[in-house]
Coordinates of N, CA and C in Angstrom, one line a residue:
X1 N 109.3 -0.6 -77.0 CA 110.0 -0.6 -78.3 C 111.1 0.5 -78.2
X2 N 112.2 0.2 -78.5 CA 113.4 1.0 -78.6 C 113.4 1.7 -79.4
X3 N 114.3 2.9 -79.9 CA 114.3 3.5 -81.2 C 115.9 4.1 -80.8
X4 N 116.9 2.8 -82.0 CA 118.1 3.2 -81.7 C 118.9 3.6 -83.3
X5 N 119.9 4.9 -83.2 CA 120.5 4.5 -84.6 C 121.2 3.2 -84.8
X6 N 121.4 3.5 -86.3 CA 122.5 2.4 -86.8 C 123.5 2.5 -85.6
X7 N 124.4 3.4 -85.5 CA 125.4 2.7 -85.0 C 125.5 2.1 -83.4
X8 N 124.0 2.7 -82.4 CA 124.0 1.4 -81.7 C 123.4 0.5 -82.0
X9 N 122.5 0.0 -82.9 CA 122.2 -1.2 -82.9 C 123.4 -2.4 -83.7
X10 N 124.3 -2.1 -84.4 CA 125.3 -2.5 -84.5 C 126.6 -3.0 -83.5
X11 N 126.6 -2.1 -82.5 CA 127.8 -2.4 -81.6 C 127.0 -3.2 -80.5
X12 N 125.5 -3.0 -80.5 CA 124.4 -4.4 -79.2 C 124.7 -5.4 -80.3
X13 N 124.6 -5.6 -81.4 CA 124.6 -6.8 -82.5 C 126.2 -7.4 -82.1
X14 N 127.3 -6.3 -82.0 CA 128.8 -6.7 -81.8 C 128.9 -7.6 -80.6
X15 N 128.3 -7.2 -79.5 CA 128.2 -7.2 -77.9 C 127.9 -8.9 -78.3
X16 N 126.5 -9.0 -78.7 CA 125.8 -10.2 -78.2 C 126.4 -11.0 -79.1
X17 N 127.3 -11.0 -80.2 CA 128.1 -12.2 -81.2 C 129.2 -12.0 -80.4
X18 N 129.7 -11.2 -79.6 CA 131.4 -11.6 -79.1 C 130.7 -11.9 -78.0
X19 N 129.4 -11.6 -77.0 CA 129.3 -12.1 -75.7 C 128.6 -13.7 -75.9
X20 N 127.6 -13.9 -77.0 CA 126.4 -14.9 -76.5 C 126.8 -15.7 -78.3
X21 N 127.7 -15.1 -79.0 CA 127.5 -16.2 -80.1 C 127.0 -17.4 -80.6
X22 N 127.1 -18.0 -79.0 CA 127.3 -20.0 -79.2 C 125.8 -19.9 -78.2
X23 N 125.0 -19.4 -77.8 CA 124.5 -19.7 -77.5 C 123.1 -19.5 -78.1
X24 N 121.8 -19.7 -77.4 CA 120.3 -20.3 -78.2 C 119.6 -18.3 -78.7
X25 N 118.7 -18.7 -79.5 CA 118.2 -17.3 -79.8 C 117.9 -16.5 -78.5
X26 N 117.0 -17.0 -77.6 CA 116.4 -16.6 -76.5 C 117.5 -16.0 -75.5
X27 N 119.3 -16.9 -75.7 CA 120.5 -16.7 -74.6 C 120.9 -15.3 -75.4
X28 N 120.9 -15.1 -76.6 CA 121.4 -13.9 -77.2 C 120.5 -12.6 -77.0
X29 N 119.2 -13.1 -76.9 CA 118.3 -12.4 -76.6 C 118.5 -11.2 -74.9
X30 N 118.1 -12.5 -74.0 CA 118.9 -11.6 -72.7 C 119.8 -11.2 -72.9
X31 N 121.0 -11.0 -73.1 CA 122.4 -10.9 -73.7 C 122.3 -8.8 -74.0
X32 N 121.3 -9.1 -74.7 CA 120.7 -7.9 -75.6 C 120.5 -7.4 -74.5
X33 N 119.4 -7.5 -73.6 CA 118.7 -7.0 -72.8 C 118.9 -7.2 -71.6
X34 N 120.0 -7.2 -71.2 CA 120.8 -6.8 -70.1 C 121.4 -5.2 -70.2
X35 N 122.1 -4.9 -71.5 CA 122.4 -3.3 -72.0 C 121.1 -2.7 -72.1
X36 N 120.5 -3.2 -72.7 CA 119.2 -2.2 -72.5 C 118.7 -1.8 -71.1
X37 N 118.7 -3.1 -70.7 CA 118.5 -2.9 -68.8 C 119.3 -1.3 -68.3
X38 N 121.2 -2.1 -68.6 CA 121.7 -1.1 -67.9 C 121.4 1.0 -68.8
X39 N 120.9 0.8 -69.9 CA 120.9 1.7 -70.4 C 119.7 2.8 -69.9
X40 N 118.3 2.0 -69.4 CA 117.5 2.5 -68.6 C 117.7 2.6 -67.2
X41 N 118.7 2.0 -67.0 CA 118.8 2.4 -65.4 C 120.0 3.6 -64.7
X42 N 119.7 4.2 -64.1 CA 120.6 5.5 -64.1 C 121.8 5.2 -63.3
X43 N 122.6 4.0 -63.0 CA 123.8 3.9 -62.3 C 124.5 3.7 -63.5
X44 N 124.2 3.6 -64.7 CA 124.9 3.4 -66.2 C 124.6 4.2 -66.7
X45 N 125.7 4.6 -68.2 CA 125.4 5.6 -69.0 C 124.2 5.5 -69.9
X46 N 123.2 6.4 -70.3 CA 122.2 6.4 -70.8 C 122.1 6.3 -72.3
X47 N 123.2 5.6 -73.1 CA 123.2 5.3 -74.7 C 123.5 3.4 -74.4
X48 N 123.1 3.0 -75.6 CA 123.9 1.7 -75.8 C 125.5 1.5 -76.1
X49 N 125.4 2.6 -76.9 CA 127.5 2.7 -77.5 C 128.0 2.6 -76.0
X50 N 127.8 3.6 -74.8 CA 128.6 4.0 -74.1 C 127.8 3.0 -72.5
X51 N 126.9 2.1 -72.8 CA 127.5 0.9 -71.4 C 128.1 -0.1 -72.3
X52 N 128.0 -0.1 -73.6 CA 128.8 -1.6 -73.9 C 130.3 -0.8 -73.9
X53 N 130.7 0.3 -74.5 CA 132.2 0.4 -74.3 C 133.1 0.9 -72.8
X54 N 131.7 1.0 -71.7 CA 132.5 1.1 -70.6 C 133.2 0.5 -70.1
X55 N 134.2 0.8 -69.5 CA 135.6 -0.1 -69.0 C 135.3 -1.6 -68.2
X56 N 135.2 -2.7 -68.4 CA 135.3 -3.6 -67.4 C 133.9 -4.5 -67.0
X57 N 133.0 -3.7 -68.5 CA 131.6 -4.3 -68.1 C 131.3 -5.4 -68.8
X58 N 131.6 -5.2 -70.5 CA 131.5 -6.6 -70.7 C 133.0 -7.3 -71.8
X59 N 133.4 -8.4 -71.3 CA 134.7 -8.4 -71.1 C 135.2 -8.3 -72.5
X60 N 133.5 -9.1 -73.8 CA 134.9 -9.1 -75.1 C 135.0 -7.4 -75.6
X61 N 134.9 -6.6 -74.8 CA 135.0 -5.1 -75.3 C 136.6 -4.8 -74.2
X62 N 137.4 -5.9 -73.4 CA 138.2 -5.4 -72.7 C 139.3 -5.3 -74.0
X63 N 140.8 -4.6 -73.6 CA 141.4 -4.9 -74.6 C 142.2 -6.2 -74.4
X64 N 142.4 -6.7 -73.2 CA 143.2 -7.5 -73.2 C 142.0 -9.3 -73.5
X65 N 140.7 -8.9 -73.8 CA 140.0 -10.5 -74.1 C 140.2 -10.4 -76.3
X66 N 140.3 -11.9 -76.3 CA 140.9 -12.0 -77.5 C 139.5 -11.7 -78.5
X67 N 138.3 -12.0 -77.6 CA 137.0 -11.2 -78.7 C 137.1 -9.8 -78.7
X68 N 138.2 -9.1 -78.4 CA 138.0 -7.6 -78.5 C 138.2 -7.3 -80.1
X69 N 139.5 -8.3 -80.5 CA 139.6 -7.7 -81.9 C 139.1 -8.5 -83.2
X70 N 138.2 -9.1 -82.4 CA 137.3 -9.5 -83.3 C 135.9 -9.6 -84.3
X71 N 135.9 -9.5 -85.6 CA 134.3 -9.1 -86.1 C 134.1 -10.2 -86.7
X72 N 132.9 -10.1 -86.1 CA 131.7 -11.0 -87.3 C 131.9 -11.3 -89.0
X73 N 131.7 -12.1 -89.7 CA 131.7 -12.5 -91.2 C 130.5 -12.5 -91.3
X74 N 130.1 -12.5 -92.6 CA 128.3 -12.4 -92.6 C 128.3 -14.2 -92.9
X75 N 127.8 -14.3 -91.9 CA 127.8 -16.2 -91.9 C 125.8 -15.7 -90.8
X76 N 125.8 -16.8 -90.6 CA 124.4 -17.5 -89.9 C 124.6 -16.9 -88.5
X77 N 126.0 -17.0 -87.8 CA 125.8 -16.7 -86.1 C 125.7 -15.3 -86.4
X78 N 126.3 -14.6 -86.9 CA 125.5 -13.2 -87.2 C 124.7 -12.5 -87.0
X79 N 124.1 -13.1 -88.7 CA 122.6 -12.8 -88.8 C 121.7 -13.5 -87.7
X80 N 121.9 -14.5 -86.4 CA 120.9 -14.7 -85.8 C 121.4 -13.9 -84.6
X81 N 122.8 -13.2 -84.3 CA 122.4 -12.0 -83.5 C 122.1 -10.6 -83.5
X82 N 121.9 -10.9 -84.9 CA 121.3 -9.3 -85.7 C 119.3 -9.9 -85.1
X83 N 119.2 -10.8 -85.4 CA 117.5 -11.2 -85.4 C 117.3 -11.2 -83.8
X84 N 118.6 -11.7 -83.3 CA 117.9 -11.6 -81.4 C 118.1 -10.3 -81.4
X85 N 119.1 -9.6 -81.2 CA 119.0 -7.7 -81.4 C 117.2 -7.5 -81.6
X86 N 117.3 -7.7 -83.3 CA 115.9 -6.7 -83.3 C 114.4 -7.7 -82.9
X87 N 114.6 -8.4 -81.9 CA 113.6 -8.9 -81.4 C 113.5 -8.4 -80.0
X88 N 114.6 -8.1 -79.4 CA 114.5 -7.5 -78.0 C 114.1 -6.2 -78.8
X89 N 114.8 -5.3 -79.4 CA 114.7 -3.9 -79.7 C 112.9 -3.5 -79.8
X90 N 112.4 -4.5 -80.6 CA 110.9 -4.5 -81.3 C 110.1 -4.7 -79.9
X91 N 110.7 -5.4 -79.0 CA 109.5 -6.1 -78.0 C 108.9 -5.1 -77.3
X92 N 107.8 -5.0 -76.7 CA 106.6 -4.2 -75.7 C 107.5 -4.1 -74.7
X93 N 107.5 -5.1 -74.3 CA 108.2 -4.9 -72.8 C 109.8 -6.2 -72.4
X94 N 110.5 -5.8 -71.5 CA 111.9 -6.5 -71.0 C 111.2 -8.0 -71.2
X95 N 112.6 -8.9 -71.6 CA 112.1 -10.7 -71.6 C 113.0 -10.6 -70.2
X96 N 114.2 -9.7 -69.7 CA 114.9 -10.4 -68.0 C 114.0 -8.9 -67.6
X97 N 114.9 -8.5 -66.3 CA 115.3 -7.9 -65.5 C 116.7 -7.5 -65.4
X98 N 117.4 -8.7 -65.5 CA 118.8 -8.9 -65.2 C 119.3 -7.4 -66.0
X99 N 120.5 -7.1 -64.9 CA 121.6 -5.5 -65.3 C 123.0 -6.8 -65.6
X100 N 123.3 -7.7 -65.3 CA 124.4 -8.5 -65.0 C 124.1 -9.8 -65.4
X101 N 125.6 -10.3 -65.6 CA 125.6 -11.7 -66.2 C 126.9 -12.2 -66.2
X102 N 127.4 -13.5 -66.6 CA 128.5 -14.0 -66.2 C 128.6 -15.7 -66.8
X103 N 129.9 -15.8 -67.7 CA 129.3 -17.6 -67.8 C 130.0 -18.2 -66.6
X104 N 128.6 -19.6 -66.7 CA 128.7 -20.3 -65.2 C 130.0 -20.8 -65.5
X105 N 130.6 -20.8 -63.8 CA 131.8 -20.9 -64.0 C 132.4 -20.0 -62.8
X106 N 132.5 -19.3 -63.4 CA 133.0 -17.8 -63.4 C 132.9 -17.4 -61.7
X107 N 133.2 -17.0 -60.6 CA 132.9 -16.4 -59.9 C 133.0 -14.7 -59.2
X108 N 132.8 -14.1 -60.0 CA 132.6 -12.8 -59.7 C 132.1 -12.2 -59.0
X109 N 133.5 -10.5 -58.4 CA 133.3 -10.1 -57.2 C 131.8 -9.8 -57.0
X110 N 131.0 -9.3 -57.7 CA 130.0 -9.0 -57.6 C 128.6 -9.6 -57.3
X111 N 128.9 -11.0 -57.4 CA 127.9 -12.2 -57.6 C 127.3 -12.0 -56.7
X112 N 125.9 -12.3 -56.3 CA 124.9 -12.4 -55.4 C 123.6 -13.3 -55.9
X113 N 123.8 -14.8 -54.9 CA 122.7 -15.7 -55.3 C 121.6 -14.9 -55.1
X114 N 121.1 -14.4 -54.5 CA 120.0 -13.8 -54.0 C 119.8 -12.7 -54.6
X115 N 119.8 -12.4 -55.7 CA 120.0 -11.6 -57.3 C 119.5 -12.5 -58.0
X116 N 120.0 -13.7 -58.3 CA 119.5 -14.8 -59.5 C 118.5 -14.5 -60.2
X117 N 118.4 -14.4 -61.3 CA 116.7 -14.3 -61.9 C 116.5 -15.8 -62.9
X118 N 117.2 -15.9 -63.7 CA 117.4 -16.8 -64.6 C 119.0 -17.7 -64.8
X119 N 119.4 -18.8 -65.5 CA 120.3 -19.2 -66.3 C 119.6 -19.7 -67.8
X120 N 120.5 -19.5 -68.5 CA 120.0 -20.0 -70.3 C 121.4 -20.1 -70.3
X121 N 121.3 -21.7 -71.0 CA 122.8 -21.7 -71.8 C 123.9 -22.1 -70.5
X122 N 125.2 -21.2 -71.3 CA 125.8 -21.2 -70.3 C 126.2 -19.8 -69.6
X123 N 124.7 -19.0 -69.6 CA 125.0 -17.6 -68.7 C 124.3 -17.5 -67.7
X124 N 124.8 -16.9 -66.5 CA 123.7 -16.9 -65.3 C 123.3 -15.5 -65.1
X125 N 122.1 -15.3 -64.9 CA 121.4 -13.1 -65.1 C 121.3 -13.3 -63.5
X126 N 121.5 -11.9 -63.0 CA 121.1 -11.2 -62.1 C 120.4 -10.1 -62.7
X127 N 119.4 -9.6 -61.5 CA 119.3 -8.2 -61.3 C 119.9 -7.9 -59.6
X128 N 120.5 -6.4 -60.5 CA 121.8 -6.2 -59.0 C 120.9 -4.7 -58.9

């Protein structure tokens, strides 16, 4: 179980409606728990505010992707990534592994099949 202020559980809630919006409770879920991943792991900064605002990590936080300047309305996709938020946040233990992710598609410098842990949706997890 996590114990985060308001204001990071708000910007993981921002992360996973501009990252996983359109996708299923469980895709928003990893989504969540990929930052947490990198937040416990010491090659990343050790808050939630400061791996989701690091430069280049996830993209609708770049300035140039058009979800940068975008917020949420209080509508349903929201509130169900406010509920995948506090279901990772709440849980015992990690639902991935995965530090990384990417929608399929996409081929990025970093990719490594042999990383793969899962796909949900249209996102593919590694652990790198």
């Amino acid at each position: 179980m996590w114990k985060v202020d308001l204001l990071d559980r708000f910007l993981l809630c921002l992360c996973v409606w501009r990252e996983a919006r359109g996708e299923s409770a469980r895709g928003k879920q990893m989504v969540a728990q990929v930052v947490l991943n990198r937040v416990a792991d010491a090659r990343w900064p050790n808050t939630i505010r400061d791996v989701i605002v690091q430069p280049k990590q996830f993209s609708a936080f770049n300035a140039t992707d058009p979800n940068a300047i975008l917020f949420p309305h209080h509508d349903q996709g929201w509130q169900d990534c406010v509920e995948a938020v506090d279901t990772v946040l709440l849980s015992q233990s990690p639902i991935t592994t995965a530090n990384h992710y990417h929608v399929e598609g996409l081929l990025p410098h970093w990719k490594d099949d042999a990383k793969l842990v899962d796909q949900h949706g249209h996102h593919v997890f590694y652990a790198l």
